[in-house]
CSV table of C-alpha atoms in Angstrom, one decimal:
chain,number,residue,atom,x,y,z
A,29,UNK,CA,0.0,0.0,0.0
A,30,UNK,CA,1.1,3.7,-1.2
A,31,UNK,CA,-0.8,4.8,2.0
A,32,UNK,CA,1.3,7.9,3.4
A,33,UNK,CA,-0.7,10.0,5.7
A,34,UNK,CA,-4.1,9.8,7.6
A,35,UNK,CA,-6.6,11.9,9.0
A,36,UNK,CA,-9.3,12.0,11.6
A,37,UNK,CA,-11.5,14.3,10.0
A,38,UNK,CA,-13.1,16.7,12.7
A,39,UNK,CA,-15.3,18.8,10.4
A,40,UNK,CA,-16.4,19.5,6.7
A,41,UNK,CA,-14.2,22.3,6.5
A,42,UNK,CA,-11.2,20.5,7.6
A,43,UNK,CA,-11.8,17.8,4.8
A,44,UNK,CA,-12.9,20.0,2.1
A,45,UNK,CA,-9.8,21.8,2.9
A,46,UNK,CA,-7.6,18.7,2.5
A,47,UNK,CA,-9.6,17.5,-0.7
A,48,UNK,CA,-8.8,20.6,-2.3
A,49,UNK,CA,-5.2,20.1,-1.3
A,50,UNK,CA,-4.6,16.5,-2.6
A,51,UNK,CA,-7.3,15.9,-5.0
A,52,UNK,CA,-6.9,12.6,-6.7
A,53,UNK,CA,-4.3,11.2,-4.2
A,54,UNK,CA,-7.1,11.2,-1.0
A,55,UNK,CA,-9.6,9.2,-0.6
A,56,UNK,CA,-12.3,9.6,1.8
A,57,UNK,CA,-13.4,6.9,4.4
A,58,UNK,CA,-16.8,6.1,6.4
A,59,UNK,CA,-18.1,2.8,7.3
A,60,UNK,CA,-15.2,1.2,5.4
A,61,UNK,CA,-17.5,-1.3,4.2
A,62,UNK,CA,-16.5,-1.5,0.9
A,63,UNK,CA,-13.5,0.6,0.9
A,64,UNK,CA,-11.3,-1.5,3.5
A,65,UNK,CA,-11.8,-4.4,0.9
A,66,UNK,CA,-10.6,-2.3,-2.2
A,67,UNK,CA,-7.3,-1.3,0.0
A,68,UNK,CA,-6.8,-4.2,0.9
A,69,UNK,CA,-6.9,-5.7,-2.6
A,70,UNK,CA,-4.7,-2.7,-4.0
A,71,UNK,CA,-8.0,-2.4,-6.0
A,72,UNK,CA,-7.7,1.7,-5.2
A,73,UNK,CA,-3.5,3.2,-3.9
A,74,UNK,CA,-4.6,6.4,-2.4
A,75,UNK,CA,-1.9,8.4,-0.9
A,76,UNK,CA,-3.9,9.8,1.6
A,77,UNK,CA,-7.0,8.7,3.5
A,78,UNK,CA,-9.3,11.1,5.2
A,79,UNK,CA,-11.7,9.2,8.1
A,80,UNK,CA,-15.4,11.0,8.2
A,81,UNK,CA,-17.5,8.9,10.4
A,82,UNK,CA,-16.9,10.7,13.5
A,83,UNK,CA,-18.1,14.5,11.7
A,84,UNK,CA,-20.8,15.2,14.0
A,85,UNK,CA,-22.4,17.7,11.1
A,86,UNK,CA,-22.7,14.5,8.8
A,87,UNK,CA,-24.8,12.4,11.3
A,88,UNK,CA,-27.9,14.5,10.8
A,89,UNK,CA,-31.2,13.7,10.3
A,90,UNK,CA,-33.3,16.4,9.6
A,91,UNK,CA,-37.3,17.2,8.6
A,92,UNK,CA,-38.6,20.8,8.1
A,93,UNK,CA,-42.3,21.0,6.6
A,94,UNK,CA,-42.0,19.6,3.1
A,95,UNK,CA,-38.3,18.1,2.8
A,96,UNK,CA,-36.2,15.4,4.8
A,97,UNK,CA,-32.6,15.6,4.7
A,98,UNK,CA,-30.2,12.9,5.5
A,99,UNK,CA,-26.3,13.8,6.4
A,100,UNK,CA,-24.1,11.5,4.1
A,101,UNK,CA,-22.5,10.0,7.0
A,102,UNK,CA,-26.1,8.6,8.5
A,103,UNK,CA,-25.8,4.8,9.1
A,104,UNK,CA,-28.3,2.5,7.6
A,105,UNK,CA,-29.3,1.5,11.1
A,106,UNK,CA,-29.8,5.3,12.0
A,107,UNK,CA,-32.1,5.2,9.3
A,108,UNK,CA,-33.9,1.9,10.2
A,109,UNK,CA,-34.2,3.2,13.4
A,110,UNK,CA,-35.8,6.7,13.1
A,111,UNK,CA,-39.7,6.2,12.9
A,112,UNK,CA,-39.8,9.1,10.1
A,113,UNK,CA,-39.4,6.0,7.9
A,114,UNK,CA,-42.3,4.2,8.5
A,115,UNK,CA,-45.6,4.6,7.0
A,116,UNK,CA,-45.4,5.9,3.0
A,117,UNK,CA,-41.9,5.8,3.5
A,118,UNK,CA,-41.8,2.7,4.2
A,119,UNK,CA,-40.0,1.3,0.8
A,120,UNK,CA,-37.0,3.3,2.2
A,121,UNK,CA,-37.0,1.4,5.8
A,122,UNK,CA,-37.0,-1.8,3.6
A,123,UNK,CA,-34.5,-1.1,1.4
A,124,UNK,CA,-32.3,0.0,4.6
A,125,UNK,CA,-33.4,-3.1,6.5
A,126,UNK,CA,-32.1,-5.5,3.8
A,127,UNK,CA,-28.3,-4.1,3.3
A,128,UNK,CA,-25.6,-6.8,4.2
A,129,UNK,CA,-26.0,-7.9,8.1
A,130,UNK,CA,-26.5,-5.5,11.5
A,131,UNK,CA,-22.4,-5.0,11.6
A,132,UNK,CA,-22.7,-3.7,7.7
A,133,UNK,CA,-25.8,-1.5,8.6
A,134,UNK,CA,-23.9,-0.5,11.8
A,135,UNK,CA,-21.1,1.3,9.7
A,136,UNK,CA,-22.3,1.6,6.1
A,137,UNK,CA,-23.5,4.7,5.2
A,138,UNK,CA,-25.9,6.3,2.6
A,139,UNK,CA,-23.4,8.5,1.5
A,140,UNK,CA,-21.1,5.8,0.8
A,141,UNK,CA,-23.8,3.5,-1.0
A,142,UNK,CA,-24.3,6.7,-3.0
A,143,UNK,CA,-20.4,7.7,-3.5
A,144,UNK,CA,-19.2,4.2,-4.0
A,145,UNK,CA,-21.3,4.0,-7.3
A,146,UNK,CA,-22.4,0.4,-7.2
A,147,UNK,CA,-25.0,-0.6,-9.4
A,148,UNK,CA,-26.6,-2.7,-6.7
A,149,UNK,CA,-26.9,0.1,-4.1
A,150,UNK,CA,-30.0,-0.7,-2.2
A,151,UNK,CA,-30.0,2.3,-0.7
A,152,UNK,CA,-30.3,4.1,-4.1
A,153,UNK,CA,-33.5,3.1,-5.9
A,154,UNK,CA,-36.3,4.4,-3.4
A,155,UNK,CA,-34.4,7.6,-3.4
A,156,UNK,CA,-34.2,8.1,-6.4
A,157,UNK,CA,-38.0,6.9,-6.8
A,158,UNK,CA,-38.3,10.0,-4.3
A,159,UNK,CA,-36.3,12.5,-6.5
A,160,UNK,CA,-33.7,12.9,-4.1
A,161,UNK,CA,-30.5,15.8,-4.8
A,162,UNK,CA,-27.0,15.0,-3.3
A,163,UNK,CA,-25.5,18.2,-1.9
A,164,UNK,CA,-21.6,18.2,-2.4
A,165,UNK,CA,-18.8,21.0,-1.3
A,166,UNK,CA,-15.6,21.6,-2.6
A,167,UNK,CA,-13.3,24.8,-2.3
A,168,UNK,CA,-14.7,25.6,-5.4
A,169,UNK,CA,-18.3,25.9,-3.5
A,170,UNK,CA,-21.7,24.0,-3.3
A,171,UNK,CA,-23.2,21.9,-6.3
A,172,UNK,CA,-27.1,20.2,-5.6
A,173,UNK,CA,-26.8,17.3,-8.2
A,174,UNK,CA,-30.1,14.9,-9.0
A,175,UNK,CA,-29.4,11.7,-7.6
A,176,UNK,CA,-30.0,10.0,-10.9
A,177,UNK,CA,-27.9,12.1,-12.7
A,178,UNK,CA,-25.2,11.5,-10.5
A,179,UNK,CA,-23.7,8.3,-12.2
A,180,UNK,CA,-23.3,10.9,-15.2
A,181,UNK,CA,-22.2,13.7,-13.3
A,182,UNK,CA,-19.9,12.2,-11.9
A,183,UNK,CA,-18.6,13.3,-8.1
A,184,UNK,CA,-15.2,15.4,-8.3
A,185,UNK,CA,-12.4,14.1,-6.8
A,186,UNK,CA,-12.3,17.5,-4.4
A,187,UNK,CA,-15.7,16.7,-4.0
A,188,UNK,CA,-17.6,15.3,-0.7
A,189,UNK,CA,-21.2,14.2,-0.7
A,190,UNK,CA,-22.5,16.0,2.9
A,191,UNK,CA,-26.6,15.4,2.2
A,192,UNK,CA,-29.1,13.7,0.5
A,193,UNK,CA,-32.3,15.7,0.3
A,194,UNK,CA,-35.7,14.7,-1.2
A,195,UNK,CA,-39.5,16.3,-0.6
A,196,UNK,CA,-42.1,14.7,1.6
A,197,UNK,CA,-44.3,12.4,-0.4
A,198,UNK,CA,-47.6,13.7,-0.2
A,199,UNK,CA,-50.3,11.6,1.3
A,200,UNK,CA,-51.8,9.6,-1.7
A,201,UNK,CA,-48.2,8.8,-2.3
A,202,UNK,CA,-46.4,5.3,-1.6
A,203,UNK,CA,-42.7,4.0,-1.3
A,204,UNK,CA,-42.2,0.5,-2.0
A,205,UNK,CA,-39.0,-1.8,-2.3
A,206,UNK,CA,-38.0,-5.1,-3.3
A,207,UNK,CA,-34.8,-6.9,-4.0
A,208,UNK,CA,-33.7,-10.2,-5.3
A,209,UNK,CA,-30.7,-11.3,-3.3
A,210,UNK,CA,-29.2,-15.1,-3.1
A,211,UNK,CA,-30.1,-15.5,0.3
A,212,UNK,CA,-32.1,-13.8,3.2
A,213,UNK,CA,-29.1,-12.1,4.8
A,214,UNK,CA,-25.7,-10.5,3.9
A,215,UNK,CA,-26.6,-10.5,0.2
A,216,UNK,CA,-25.5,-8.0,-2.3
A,217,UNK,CA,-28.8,-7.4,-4.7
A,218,UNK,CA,-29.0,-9.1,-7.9
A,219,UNK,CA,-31.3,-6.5,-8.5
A,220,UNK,CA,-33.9,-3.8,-6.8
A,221,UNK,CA,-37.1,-1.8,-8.0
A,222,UNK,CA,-38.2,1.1,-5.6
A,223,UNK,CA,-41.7,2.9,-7.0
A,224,UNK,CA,-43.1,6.3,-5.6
A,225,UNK,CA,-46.8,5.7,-6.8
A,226,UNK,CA,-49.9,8.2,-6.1
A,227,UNK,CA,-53.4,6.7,-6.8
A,228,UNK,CA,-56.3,9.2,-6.5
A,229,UNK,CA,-59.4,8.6,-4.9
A,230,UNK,CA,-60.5,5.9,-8.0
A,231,UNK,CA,-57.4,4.0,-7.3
A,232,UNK,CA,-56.2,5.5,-10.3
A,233,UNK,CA,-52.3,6.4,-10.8
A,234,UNK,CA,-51.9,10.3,-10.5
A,235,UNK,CA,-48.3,10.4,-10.0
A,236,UNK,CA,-45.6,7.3,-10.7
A,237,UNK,CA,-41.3,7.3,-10.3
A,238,UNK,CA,-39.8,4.0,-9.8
A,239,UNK,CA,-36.1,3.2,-10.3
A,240,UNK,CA,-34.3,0.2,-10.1
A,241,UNK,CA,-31.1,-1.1,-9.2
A,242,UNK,CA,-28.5,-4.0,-11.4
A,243,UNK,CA,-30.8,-3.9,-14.1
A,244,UNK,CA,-28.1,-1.8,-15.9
A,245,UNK,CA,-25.0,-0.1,-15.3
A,246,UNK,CA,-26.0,2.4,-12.6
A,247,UNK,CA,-29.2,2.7,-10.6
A,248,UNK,CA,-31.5,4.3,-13.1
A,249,UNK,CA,-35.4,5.7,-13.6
A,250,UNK,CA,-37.7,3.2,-15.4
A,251,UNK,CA,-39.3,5.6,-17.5
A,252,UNK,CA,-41.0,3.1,-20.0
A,253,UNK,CA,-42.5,1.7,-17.4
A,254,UNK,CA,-43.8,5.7,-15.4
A,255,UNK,CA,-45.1,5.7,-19.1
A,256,UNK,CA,-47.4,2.4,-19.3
A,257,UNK,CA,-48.5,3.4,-15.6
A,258,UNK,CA,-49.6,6.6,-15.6
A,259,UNK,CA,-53.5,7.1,-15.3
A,260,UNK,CA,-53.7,3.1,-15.0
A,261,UNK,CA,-55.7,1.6,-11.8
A,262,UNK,CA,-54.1,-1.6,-11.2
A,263,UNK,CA,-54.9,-5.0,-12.0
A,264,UNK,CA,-53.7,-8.4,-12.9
A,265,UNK,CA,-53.6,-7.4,-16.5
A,266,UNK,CA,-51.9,-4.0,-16.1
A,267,UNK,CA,-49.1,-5.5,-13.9
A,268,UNK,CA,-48.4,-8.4,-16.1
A,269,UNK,CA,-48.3,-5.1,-19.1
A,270,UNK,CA,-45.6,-3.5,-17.1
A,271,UNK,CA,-44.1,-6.1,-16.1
A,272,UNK,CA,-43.2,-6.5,-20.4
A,273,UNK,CA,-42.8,-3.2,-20.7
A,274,UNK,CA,-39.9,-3.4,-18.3
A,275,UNK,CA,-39.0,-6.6,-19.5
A,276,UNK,CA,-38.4,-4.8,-23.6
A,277,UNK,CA,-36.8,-2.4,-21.9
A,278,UNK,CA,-34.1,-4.7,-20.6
A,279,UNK,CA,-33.8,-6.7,-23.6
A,280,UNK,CA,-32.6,-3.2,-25.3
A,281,UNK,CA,-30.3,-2.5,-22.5
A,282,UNK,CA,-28.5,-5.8,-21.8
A,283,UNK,CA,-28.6,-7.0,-25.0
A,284,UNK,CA,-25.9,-9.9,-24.8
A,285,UNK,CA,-25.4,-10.0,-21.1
A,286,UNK,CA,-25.0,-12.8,-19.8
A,287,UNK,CA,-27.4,-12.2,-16.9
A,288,UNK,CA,-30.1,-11.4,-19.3
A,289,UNK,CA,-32.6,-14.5,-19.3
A,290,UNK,CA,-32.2,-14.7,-15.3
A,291,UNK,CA,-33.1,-11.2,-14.7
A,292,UNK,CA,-35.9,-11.2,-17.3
A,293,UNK,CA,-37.4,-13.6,-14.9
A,294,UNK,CA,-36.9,-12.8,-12.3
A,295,UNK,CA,-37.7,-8.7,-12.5
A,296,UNK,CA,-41.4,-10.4,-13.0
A,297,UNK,CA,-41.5,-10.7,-9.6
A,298,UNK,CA,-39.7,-7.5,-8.4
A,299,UNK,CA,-42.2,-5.1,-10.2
A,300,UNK,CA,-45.6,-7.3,-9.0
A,301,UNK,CA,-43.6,-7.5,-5.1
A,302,UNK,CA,-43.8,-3.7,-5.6
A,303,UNK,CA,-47.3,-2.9,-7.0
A,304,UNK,CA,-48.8,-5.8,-4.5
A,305,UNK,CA,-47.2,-3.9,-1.9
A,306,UNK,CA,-48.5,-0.6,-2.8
A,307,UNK,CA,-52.2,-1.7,-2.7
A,308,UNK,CA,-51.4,-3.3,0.4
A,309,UNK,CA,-49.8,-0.5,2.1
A,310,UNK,CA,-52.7,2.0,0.9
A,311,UNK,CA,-55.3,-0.1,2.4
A,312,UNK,CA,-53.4,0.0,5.9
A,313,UNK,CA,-52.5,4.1,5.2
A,314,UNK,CA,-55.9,4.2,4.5
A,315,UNK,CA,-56.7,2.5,8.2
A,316,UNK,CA,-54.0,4.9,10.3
B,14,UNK,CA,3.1,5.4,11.4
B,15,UNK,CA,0.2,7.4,13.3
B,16,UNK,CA,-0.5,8.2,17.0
B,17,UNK,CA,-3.7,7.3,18.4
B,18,UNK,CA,-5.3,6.5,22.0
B,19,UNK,CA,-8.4,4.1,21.8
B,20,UNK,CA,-9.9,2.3,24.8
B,21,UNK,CA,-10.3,-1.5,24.8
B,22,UNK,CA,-11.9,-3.3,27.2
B,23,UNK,CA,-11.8,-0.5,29.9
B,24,UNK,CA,-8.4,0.2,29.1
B,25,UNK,CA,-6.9,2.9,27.7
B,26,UNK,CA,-4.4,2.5,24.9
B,27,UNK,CA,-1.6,4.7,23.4
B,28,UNK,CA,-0.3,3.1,20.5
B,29,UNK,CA,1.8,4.0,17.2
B,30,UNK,CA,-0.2,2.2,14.2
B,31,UNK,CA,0.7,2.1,10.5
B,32,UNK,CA,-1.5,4.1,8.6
B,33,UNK,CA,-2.9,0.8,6.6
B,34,UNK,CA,-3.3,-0.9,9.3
B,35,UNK,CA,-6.6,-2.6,10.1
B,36,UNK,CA,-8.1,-2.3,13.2
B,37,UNK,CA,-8.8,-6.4,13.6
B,38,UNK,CA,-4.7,-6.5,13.4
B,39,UNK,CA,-4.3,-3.7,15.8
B,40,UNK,CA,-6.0,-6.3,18.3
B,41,UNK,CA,-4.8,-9.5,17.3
B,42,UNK,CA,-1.3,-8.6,16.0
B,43,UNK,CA,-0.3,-5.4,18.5
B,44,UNK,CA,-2.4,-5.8,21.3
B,45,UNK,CA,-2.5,-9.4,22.2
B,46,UNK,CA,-6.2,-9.7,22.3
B,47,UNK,CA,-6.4,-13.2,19.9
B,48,UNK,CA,-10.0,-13.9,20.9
B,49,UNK,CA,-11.0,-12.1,17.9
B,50,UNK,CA,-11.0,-13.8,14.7
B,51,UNK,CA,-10.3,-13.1,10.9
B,52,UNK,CA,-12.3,-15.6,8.6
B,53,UNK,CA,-13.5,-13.9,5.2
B,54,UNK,CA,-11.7,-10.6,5.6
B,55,UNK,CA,-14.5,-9.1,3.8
B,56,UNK,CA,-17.2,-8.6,5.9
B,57,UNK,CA,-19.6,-11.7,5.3
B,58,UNK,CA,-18.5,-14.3,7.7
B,59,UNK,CA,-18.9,-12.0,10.8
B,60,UNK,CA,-15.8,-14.0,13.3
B,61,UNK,CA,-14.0,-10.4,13.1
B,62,UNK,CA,-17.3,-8.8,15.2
B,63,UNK,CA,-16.6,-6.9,18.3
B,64,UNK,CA,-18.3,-4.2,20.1
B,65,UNK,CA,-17.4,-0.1,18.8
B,66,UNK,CA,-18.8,2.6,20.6
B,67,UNK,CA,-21.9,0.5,21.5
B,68,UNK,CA,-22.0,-1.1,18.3
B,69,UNK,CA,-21.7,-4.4,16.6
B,70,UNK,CA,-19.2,-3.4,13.2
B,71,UNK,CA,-16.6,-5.9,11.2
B,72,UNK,CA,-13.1,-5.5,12.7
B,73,UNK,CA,-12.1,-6.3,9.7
B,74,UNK,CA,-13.8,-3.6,7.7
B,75,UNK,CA,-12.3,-0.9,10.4
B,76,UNK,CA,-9.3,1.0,9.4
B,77,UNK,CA,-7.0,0.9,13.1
B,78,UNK,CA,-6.4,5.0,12.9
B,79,UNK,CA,-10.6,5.0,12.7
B,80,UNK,CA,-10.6,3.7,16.1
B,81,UNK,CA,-9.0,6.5,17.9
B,82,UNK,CA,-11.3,7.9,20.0
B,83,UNK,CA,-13.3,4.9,20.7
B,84,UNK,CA,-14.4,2.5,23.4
B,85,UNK,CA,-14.0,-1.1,21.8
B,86,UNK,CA,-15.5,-4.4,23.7
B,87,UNK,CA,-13.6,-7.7,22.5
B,88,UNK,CA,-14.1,-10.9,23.4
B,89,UNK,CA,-11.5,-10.9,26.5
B,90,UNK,CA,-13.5,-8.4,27.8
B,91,UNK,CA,-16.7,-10.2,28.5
B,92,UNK,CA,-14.7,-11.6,31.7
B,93,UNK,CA,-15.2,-9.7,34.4
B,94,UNK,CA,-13.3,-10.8,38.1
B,95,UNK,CA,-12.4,-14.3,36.7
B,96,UNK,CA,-16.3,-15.2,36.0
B,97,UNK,CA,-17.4,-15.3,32.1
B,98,UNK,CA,-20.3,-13.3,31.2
B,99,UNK,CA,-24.0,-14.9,31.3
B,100,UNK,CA,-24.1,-15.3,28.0
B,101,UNK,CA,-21.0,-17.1,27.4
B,102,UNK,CA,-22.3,-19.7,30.0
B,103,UNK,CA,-25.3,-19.9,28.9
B,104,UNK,CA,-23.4,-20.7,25.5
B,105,UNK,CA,-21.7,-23.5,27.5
B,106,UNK,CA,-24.8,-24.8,29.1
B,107,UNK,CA,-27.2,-25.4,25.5
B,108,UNK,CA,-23.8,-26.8,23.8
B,109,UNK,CA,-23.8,-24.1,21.4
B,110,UNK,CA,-20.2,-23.7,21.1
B,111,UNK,CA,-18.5,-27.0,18.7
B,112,UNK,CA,-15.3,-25.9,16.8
B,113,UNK,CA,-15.7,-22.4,18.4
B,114,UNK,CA,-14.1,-20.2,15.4
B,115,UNK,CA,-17.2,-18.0,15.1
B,116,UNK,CA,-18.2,-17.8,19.0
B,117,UNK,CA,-16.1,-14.7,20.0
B,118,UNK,CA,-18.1,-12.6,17.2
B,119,UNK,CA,-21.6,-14.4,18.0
B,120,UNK,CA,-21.5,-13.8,22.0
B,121,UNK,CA,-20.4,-9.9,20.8
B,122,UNK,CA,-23.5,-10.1,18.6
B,123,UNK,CA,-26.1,-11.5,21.0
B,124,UNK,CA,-24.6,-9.1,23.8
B,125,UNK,CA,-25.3,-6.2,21.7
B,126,UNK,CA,-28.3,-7.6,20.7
B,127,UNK,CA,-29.4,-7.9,24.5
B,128,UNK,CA,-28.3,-4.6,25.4
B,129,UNK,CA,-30.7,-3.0,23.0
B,130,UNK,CA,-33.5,-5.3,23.1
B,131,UNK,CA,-33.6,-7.2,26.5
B,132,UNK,CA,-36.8,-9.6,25.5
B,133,UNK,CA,-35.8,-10.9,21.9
B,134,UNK,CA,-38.4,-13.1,20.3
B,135,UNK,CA,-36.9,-15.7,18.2
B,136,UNK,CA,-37.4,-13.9,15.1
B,137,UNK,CA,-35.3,-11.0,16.5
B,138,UNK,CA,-32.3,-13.3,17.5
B,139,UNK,CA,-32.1,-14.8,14.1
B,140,UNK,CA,-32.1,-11.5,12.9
B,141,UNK,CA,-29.4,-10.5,15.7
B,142,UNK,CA,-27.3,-12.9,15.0
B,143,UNK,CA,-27.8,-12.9,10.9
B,144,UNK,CA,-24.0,-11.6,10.3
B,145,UNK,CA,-22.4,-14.6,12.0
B,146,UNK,CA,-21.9,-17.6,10.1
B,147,UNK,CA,-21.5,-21.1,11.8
B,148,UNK,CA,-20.5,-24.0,10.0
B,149,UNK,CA,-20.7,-26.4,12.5
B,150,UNK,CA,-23.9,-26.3,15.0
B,151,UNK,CA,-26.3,-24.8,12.3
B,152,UNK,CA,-28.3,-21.8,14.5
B,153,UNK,CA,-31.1,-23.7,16.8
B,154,UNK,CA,-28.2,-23.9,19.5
B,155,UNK,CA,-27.3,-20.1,19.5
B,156,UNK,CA,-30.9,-19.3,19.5
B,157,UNK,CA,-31.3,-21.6,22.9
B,158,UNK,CA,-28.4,-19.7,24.2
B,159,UNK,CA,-29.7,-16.7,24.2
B,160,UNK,CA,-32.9,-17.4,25.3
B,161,UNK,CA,-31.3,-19.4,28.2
B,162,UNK,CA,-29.1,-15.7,28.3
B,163,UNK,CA,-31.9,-13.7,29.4
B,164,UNK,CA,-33.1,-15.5,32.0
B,165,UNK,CA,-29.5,-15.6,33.3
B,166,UNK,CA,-29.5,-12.5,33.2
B,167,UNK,CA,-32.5,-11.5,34.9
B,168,UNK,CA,-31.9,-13.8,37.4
B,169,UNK,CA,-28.6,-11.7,38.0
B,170,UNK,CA,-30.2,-9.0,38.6
């Protein structure tokens, strides 16, 4: 390892101050989680490494009236554990709930899932379902980036996430999640769908995001899919529809993969876990 | 080489680590403190868990200079006055220990476990315990332990 210095980051300042100083040659470091295994491997040499998980100012959780933000160095645990992610959020709380084992959700952090850039992020797809923005800093000053632009826009490498941001969902509005893993715990997602869906008074679909995660090469927006949904009230034959409309989608997109037959399959599944869900969960919103 | 001060096991430490050092060879290799184990190295297998700042975490997924600043539990430090914690006899008692590799991170586990939720159901245990493998006893046997644990414990009290 090329590893020269270290530092126990005490505040944002202090790190952007360092990023700006060493750029490419730092690296920064959270739950380790991933990271450790990369060093380890000589996957990534960084000169430097730059310790954020004990910045206070990164650990937030906050709500104001219409938008909750979440400090990049907030644990998956914190999240499972905070009850602003229970009802219509729930989707999120499930997502959280399913990453690696308790030690993993103990250190990993969303701003890691987000920073790391995996494909298989769980973390990722019911945020960007909610049309979250990532809030970096740099010496150069502030950029708010859509979270699924992000694996396009790429993070700068004086860059540090500090927040993830995204509005309330309004009332009518539902979160869902569902991953295909190997097993029941510790496993890495073969692939995810989180859908934001808001059904009127008729049942009818007003509003509809839904992302999904290892179905290509970055968690991305579904938008064929929005499309079939939109001012559609569910049933058997409109889920088995989107369920092909996703499915053509694939076939365009991982054309020649490997992994292609398996995940037409099983993405069946995934979508109708979501929409069953969805009427489920509106029937017990309903209730509250 | 880097200068931190971390306390393990109610003692406070001054050390001089290398900068890639990870904090499961800090214990093992630097301090003495064996009872933890390295299996995977990558986070799955869970014999690497100990106790940070109140929280279950993969030793081996810790960088050592992360540590400074914080109160670490290992295995050696369940003893307390020559007697072994509750849960490690009640471990004993149900047989759930065979070749023993993944115990030190499973007692860590359930303790933390416990010190959250006192009254587990079974559900919750499995759940608890869900990032420590066992190849040997399969998981009935931990499960018994714990439950046998609590009422250790409260009897204890």
């Amino acid at each position: 390892m090329t590893l020269k210095e270290v530092y126990n980051g005490r505040s944002v300042e202090e790190v952007v101050g360092l990023l700006g100083e060493y750029g490419n040659g730092a690296k920064l470091i959270s739950g380790g989680t991933d990271i450790v295994i990369e060093l380890k491997n000589k996957k990534i040499t960084p000169k430097i490494l730059i310790d954020i998980s004990k910045i206070e100012e990164l650990k937030e959780i906050r709500e104001d009236e219409n938008y909750i933000t979440l400090g990049s160095g907030v644990t998956f645990t914190e999240i499972i554990e905070n009850p602003l992610f229970s009802g219509n959020l729930h989707g999120l709380y499930k997502a959280c709930r399913m990453v690696g084992s308790p030690q993993i959700r103990n250190k990993g952090t969303i701003g890691g899932n987000i920073a790391n850039g995996s494909s298989a992020a769980d973390g990722v797809p019911p945020l960007i379902a909610l049309g979250a923005t990532i809030k970096t800093l740099s010496i150069e000053g502030t950029r708010e980036i859509p979270l699924e632009d992000y694996y396009i826009d790429k993070l700068k490498s004086n860059e540090i996430i500090i927040e993830v941001k995204f509005k309330k969902p309004n009332n009518n509005q539902i979160l869902t999640f569902a991953k295909l893993g190997l097993r029941k715990a510790l496993a890495i997602s073969r692939l995810s769908i989180a859908s934001l869906i808001g059904l009127n008074e008729e049942g009818i679909i007003e509003s509809v995001t839904i992302a999904s995660g290892a179905l290509g090469k970055y968690p991305m927006r579904e938008e064929e899919v929005e499309e079939y949904l939109i001012n559609k009230k569910i049933d058997e034959k409109i889920i088995e529809e989107a369920i092909t409309t996703l499915q053509n989608s694939m076939d365009e997109r991982l054309k020649g993969r490997s992994t292609l037959p398996y995940k037409r399959v099983a993405v069946s599944s995934i979508l109708r876990e979501n929409l069953e869900e969805l009427i489920k969960s509106r029937i017990e919103v309903e209730a509250w | 080489m880097v200068n931190i001060s971390l306390t393990v096991n109610e003692e406070l430490f001054e050390v001089s680590v290398r900068e890639d050092l990870r904090l499961i060879d800090l214990l093992r290799d630097e301090l003495g403190l064996i009872g933890t184990k390295e299996g995977c190295g990558e986070g799955e297998c869970g014999a690497c868990t100990i106790i940070m700042d109140g929280e279950t975490v993969n030793s081996c997924l810790v960088m050592a200079f992360q540590a400074n600043g914080s109160n670490i539990l290992t295995i050696e430090g369940m003893e307390k006055e020559g007697n072994i914690h509750p849960i490690q006899q009640a471990y004993i008692d149900v047989g759930a220990v065979q070749c023993g590799f993944c115990i030190p991170g499973m007692v860590l586990s359930t303790k933390a476990l416990l010190d959250k939720n006192p009254h587990p159901s079974k559900e919750e245990i499995r759940e608890g315990i869900s990032g420590n493998l066992c190849r040997c006893t399969g998981y009935n046997k931990m499960i018994h332990a714990t439950e046998k644990a609590m009422e250790y414990m409260e009897e204890g009290k």
